[in-house]
Amino acid sequence: MGGTVFFDYDGTLHNSMHLYGPAFRRVYAALVTDGWAAPRTFSDEEIASWLGYSPAAMWASFMPELPEAIWQRASAAIGEEMRRLLAAGAGRLYPGAKAMLESLREEGCTLVFLSNCSGSYRDEHLAAFGLGGLFTGAWCAEDFEGLEKWQIYRQICARYPKPHLMVGDRHHDQEVAVRGNIPFVGCTYGFGTADELSRADVLVSTAPEIAGAVRALTGKPRGHP
């Protein structure tokens, strides 16, 4: 089949709510205890809405009044708790995600990891789920400080064989495809809204469906005007 498929991670391959939900609630409770936040409860949907953002963008939107030193500490604490939960075996890929990646590799696709996560998060997750050998490249926001995901794609795209295709669940992923003029597979089972996937060439409701969508789109021009 050939070509390169760029994959978002959280909400596309990894159901990060198993880690992020408990970690977020624990750290928010600590902010309440320390007087930085008011007591409140959060639904899973509200917490999930922050997934896919860089830490700086998440805190700027969620609690813009919080001093940088405090949100930096809170962000680090969330990361540490997620790391602890991952090591304890609480992490979960979406059903069929790894087999789908293996299938695409076997068919000749180059696979590239492209996420707004940190470098340590990327490395720990690739190791925990045995994914490292499936990706030819593994890039994260920390590798390109201050750049949006679509800008990162522009920095790295020339390294990989064409045609290119983006797979993801959030507006950051759709923007990669739109600005890069490449097809986009939108994952409706992830954490984005319908609007965030409004320009997808194909929508999929499970991870295994991605392979068929890639086969259908590879080598074809975008369907958008």
mmCIF file of C-alpha atoms in Angstrom:
data_model
loop_
_atom_site.group_PDB
_atom_site.id
_atom_site.type_symbol
_atom_site.label_atom_id
_atom_site.label_comp_id
_atom_site.label_asym_id
_atom_site.label_seq_id
_atom_site.Cartn_x
_atom_site.Cartn_y
_atom_site.Cartn_z
ATOM 1 C CA MET A 1 0.000 0.000 0.000
ATOM 2 C CA GLY A 2 2.849 2.416 0.814
ATOM 3 C CA GLY A 3 2.639 5.994 2.023
ATOM 4 C CA THR A 4 2.711 7.342 5.567
ATOM 5 C CA VAL A 5 -0.044 7.397 8.188
ATOM 6 C CA PHE A 6 0.372 9.980 10.968
ATOM 7 C CA PHE A 7 -1.350 8.895 14.166
ATOM 8 C CA ASP A 8 -2.558 10.936 17.080
ATOM 9 C CA TYR A 9 -2.273 8.883 20.283
ATOM 10 C CA ASP A 10 -4.691 9.799 23.099
ATOM 11 C CA GLY A 11 -8.268 9.317 21.938
ATOM 12 C CA THR A 12 -7.108 7.534 18.793
ATOM 13 C CA LEU A 13 -4.988 4.596 19.923
ATOM 14 C CA HIS A 14 -5.036 5.019 23.698
ATOM 15 C CA ASN A 15 -8.097 5.498 25.918
ATOM 16 C CA SER A 16 -6.371 7.946 28.205
ATOM 17 C CA MET A 17 -9.349 8.489 30.509
ATOM 18 C CA HIS A 18 -8.288 5.362 32.395
ATOM 19 C CA LEU A 19 -5.239 7.358 33.511
ATOM 20 C CA TYR A 20 -6.138 11.015 33.077
ATOM 21 C CA GLY A 21 -9.529 10.962 34.820
ATOM 22 C CA PRO A 22 -8.272 9.690 38.210
ATOM 23 C CA ALA A 23 -5.092 11.787 37.985
ATOM 24 C CA PHE A 24 -6.951 15.000 37.132
ATOM 25 C CA ARG A 25 -9.443 14.557 39.996
ATOM 26 C CA ARG A 26 -6.698 13.836 42.516
ATOM 27 C CA VAL A 27 -4.648 16.889 41.530
ATOM 28 C CA TYR A 28 -7.681 19.183 41.406
ATOM 29 C CA ALA A 29 -8.554 18.076 44.955
ATOM 30 C CA ALA A 30 -5.028 19.092 45.995
ATOM 31 C CA LEU A 31 -5.540 22.525 44.404
ATOM 32 C CA VAL A 32 -8.725 22.885 46.452
ATOM 33 C CA THR A 33 -6.897 21.876 49.640
ATOM 34 C CA ASP A 34 -4.172 24.429 48.927
ATOM 35 C CA GLY A 35 -6.701 27.196 48.304
ATOM 36 C CA TRP A 36 -6.126 27.594 44.577
ATOM 37 C CA ALA A 37 -9.499 26.239 43.446
ATOM 38 C CA ALA A 38 -13.088 25.939 44.620
ATOM 39 C CA PRO A 39 -14.569 22.510 45.366
ATOM 40 C CA ARG A 40 -16.478 21.003 42.468
ATOM 41 C CA THR A 41 -17.097 17.752 40.649
ATOM 42 C CA PHE A 42 -16.222 16.951 37.036
ATOM 43 C CA SER A 43 -17.907 14.594 34.615
ATOM 44 C CA ASP A 44 -15.755 12.302 32.508
ATOM 45 C CA GLU A 45 -16.881 14.247 29.446
ATOM 46 C CA GLU A 46 -15.633 17.549 30.859
ATOM 47 C CA ILE A 47 -12.279 16.083 31.840
ATOM 48 C CA ALA A 48 -11.935 14.381 28.463
ATOM 49 C CA SER A 49 -12.429 17.701 26.693
ATOM 50 C CA TRP A 50 -8.882 18.706 27.751
ATOM 51 C CA LEU A 51 -7.258 15.651 26.223
ATOM 52 C CA GLY A 52 -5.205 16.419 23.142
ATOM 53 C CA TYR A 53 -4.146 19.865 24.374
ATOM 54 C CA SER A 54 -0.599 20.736 25.348
ATOM 55 C CA PRO A 55 -0.302 21.395 29.116
ATOM 56 C CA ALA A 56 0.123 25.156 28.611
ATOM 57 C CA ALA A 57 -2.938 25.384 26.372
ATOM 58 C CA MET A 58 -5.019 23.225 28.703
ATOM 59 C CA TRP A 59 -4.328 25.300 31.818
ATOM 60 C CA ALA A 60 -4.632 28.598 29.950
ATOM 61 C CA SER A 61 -8.136 27.593 28.935
ATOM 62 C CA PHE A 62 -9.191 25.740 32.098
ATOM 63 C CA MET A 63 -7.846 28.032 34.854
ATOM 64 C CA PRO A 64 -6.277 31.093 33.187
ATOM 65 C CA GLU A 65 -6.053 32.909 36.528
ATOM 66 C CA LEU A 66 -3.770 30.252 38.031
ATOM 67 C CA PRO A 67 -0.129 31.423 38.418
ATOM 68 C CA GLU A 68 2.227 29.673 36.041
ATOM 69 C CA ALA A 69 4.278 28.127 38.839
ATOM 70 C CA ILE A 70 1.133 26.564 40.301
ATOM 71 C CA TRP A 71 -0.241 25.116 37.071
ATOM 72 C CA GLN A 72 3.203 23.864 36.163
ATOM 73 C CA ARG A 73 3.321 22.022 39.481
ATOM 74 C CA ALA A 74 -0.219 20.716 39.019
ATOM 75 C CA SER A 75 0.547 19.576 35.478
ATOM 76 C CA ALA A 76 3.641 17.732 36.686
ATOM 77 C CA ALA A 77 1.597 16.100 39.452
ATOM 78 C CA ILE A 78 -0.990 14.880 36.930
ATOM 79 C CA GLY A 79 1.821 13.446 34.845
ATOM 80 C CA GLU A 80 3.355 11.673 37.824
ATOM 81 C CA GLU A 81 0.032 10.149 38.844
ATOM 82 C CA MET A 82 -0.628 8.997 35.278
ATOM 83 C CA ARG A 83 2.855 7.471 35.218
ATOM 84 C CA ARG A 84 2.130 5.618 38.455
ATOM 85 C CA LEU A 85 -1.183 4.309 37.116
ATOM 86 C CA LEU A 86 0.435 3.221 33.843
ATOM 87 C CA ALA A 87 3.127 1.310 35.738
ATOM 88 C CA ALA A 88 0.378 -0.335 37.803
ATOM 89 C CA GLY A 89 -1.247 -1.628 34.617
ATOM 90 C CA ALA A 90 -4.216 0.741 34.472
ATOM 91 C CA GLY A 91 -3.551 1.967 30.918
ATOM 92 C CA ARG A 92 -5.684 0.712 28.034
ATOM 93 C CA LEU A 93 -5.319 0.879 24.279
ATOM 94 C CA TYR A 94 -8.598 0.874 22.383
ATOM 95 C CA PRO A 95 -9.642 -2.676 21.441
ATOM 96 C CA GLY A 96 -7.940 -3.768 18.250
ATOM 97 C CA ALA A 97 -5.666 -0.721 18.017
ATOM 98 C CA LYS A 98 -2.356 -2.581 18.130
ATOM 99 C CA ALA A 99 -3.503 -5.249 15.662
ATOM 100 C CA MET A 100 -4.634 -2.489 13.289
ATOM 101 C CA LEU A 101 -1.180 -0.873 13.425
ATOM 102 C CA GLU A 102 0.488 -4.224 12.811
ATOM 103 C CA SER A 103 -1.764 -4.849 9.822
ATOM 104 C CA LEU A 104 -0.945 -1.494 8.242
ATOM 105 C CA ARG A 105 2.781 -2.072 8.769
ATOM 106 C CA GLU A 106 2.555 -5.490 7.156
ATOM 107 C CA GLU A 107 0.845 -3.906 4.145
ATOM 108 C CA GLY A 108 3.754 -1.507 3.633
ATOM 109 C CA CYS A 109 2.570 1.656 5.394
ATOM 110 C CA THR A 110 5.024 3.861 7.244
ATOM 111 C CA LEU A 111 3.518 4.761 10.624
ATOM 112 C CA VAL A 112 4.369 7.969 12.499
ATOM 113 C CA PHE A 113 3.332 8.897 16.053
ATOM 114 C CA LEU A 114 2.346 12.597 16.286
ATOM 115 C CA SER A 115 1.024 13.809 19.638
ATOM 116 C CA ASN A 116 0.801 16.887 21.847
ATOM 117 C CA CYS A 117 2.168 14.833 24.750
ATOM 118 C CA SER A 118 5.560 15.138 26.462
ATOM 119 C CA GLY A 119 8.607 13.148 25.461
ATOM 120 C CA SER A 120 8.603 11.048 28.623
ATOM 121 C CA TYR A 121 4.908 10.241 28.180
ATOM 122 C CA ARG A 122 5.566 9.120 24.601
ATOM 123 C CA ASP A 123 8.514 6.951 25.544
ATOM 124 C CA GLU A 124 6.804 5.328 28.532
ATOM 125 C CA HIS A 125 3.650 4.515 26.585
ATOM 126 C CA LEU A 126 5.431 3.138 23.549
ATOM 127 C CA ALA A 127 7.366 0.860 25.898
ATOM 128 C CA ALA A 128 4.382 -0.114 28.057
ATOM 129 C CA PHE A 129 2.283 -1.267 25.101
ATOM 130 C CA GLY A 130 5.108 -2.557 22.904
ATOM 131 C CA LEU A 131 4.410 -0.025 20.160
ATOM 132 C CA GLY A 132 7.883 1.383 19.574
ATOM 133 C CA GLY A 133 8.797 -1.035 16.810
ATOM 134 C CA LEU A 134 5.660 -0.190 14.834
ATOM 135 C CA PHE A 135 6.424 3.521 14.381
ATOM 136 C CA THR A 136 9.139 4.765 12.041
ATOM 137 C CA GLY A 137 8.946 8.171 13.745
ATOM 138 C CA ALA A 138 7.579 9.255 17.116
ATOM 139 C CA TRP A 139 7.119 13.015 17.584
ATOM 140 C CA CYS A 140 5.564 15.061 20.355
ATOM 141 C CA ALA A 141 4.955 18.710 21.189
ATOM 142 C CA GLU A 142 7.936 18.776 23.546
ATOM 143 C CA ASP A 143 10.227 18.143 20.564
ATOM 144 C CA PHE A 144 9.048 21.427 19.001
ATOM 145 C CA GLU A 145 8.324 23.791 21.880
ATOM 146 C CA GLY A 146 5.742 26.415 21.028
ATOM 147 C CA LEU A 147 4.577 24.857 17.750
ATOM 148 C CA GLU A 148 1.048 23.687 16.992
ATOM 149 C CA LYS A 149 0.568 20.134 15.759
ATOM 150 C CA TRP A 150 0.036 21.257 12.162
ATOM 151 C CA GLN A 151 3.303 23.201 12.335
ATOM 152 C CA ILE A 152 5.100 20.127 13.650
ATOM 153 C CA TYR A 153 3.738 18.144 10.713
ATOM 154 C CA ARG A 154 5.206 20.725 8.328
ATOM 155 C CA GLN A 155 8.582 20.386 10.048
ATOM 156 C CA ILE A 156 8.721 16.594 9.705
ATOM 157 C CA CYS A 157 6.598 15.660 6.687
ATOM 158 C CA ALA A 158 9.440 15.659 4.145
ATOM 159 C CA ARG A 159 11.095 12.790 6.022
ATOM 160 C CA TYR A 160 8.378 10.293 5.146
ATOM 161 C CA PRO A 161 7.110 8.698 1.915
ATOM 162 C CA LYS A 162 3.960 10.027 0.282
ATOM 163 C CA PRO A 163 1.010 9.905 0.123
ATOM 164 C CA HIS A 164 0.346 11.139 3.655
ATOM 165 C CA LEU A 165 -2.769 10.692 5.787
ATOM 166 C CA MET A 166 -3.708 11.901 9.290
ATOM 167 C CA VAL A 167 -5.708 9.883 11.850
ATOM 168 C CA GLY A 168 -7.053 11.493 15.018
ATOM 169 C CA ASP A 169 -9.972 12.530 17.182
ATOM 170 C CA ARG A 170 -9.519 16.263 17.873
ATOM 171 C CA HIS A 171 -9.462 19.570 16.009
ATOM 172 C CA HIS A 172 -5.665 19.645 16.278
ATOM 173 C CA ASP A 173 -5.561 16.533 14.102
ATOM 174 C CA GLN A 174 -8.094 17.836 11.621
ATOM 175 C CA GLU A 175 -6.034 21.022 11.303
ATOM 176 C CA VAL A 176 -2.951 18.975 10.377
ATOM 177 C CA ALA A 177 -4.892 17.468 7.483
ATOM 178 C CA VAL A 178 -6.589 20.666 6.337
ATOM 179 C CA ARG A 179 -3.442 22.800 6.403
ATOM 180 C CA GLY A 180 -1.325 19.989 4.994
ATOM 181 C CA ASN A 181 -3.893 19.191 2.295
ATOM 182 C CA ILE A 182 -3.873 15.496 3.160
ATOM 183 C CA PRO A 183 -6.795 13.125 3.889
ATOM 184 C CA PHE A 184 -8.121 12.847 7.436
ATOM 185 C CA VAL A 185 -9.646 9.857 9.230
ATOM 186 C CA GLY A 186 -11.726 11.111 12.171
ATOM 187 C CA CYS A 187 -12.169 8.820 15.167
ATOM 188 C CA THR A 188 -15.649 9.342 16.620
ATOM 189 C CA TYR A 189 -14.936 7.047 19.607
ATOM 190 C CA GLY A 190 -12.315 9.500 20.920
ATOM 191 C CA PHE A 191 -12.679 12.782 22.787
ATOM 192 C CA GLY A 192 -13.577 15.278 20.063
ATOM 193 C CA THR A 193 -16.953 16.700 19.107
ATOM 194 C CA ALA A 194 -18.708 16.292 15.768
ATOM 195 C CA ASP A 195 -17.608 19.825 14.829
ATOM 196 C CA GLU A 196 -13.970 18.921 15.442
ATOM 197 C CA LEU A 197 -14.262 16.134 12.873
ATOM 198 C CA SER A 198 -16.480 18.020 10.415
ATOM 199 C CA ARG A 199 -13.921 17.925 7.611
ATOM 200 C CA ALA A 200 -12.913 14.290 7.942
ATOM 201 C CA ASP A 201 -12.788 12.307 4.715
ATOM 202 C CA VAL A 202 -13.872 9.187 6.592
ATOM 203 C CA LEU A 203 -15.284 8.735 10.104
ATOM 204 C CA VAL A 204 -14.601 5.537 12.049
ATOM 205 C CA SER A 205 -16.311 4.336 15.217
ATOM 206 C CA THR A 206 -13.710 1.742 16.287
ATOM 207 C CA ALA A 207 -9.931 1.479 16.007
ATOM 208 C CA PRO A 208 -9.969 -1.593 13.707
ATOM 209 C CA GLU A 209 -11.951 0.401 11.114
ATOM 210 C CA ILE A 210 -8.946 2.689 10.619
ATOM 211 C CA ALA A 211 -7.166 0.100 8.458
ATOM 212 C CA GLY A 212 -10.015 -0.018 5.945
ATOM 213 C CA ALA A 213 -10.270 3.770 5.890
ATOM 214 C CA VAL A 214 -6.546 4.073 5.170
ATOM 215 C CA ARG A 215 -6.812 1.539 2.345
ATOM 216 C CA ALA A 216 -9.700 3.501 0.845
ATOM 217 C CA LEU A 217 -7.984 6.889 1.079
ATOM 218 C CA THR A 218 -4.333 6.197 0.374
ATOM 219 C CA GLY A 219 -3.401 7.584 -2.988
ATOM 220 C CA LYS A 220 -6.650 9.471 -3.399
ATOM 221 C CA PRO A 221 -6.928 13.291 -3.308
ATOM 222 C CA ARG A 222 -8.773 15.037 -0.530
ATOM 223 C CA GLY A 223 -12.531 15.198 -1.006
ATOM 224 C CA HIS A 224 -12.824 18.786 0.198
ATOM 225 C CA PRO A 225 -13.004 21.802 -2.080
#
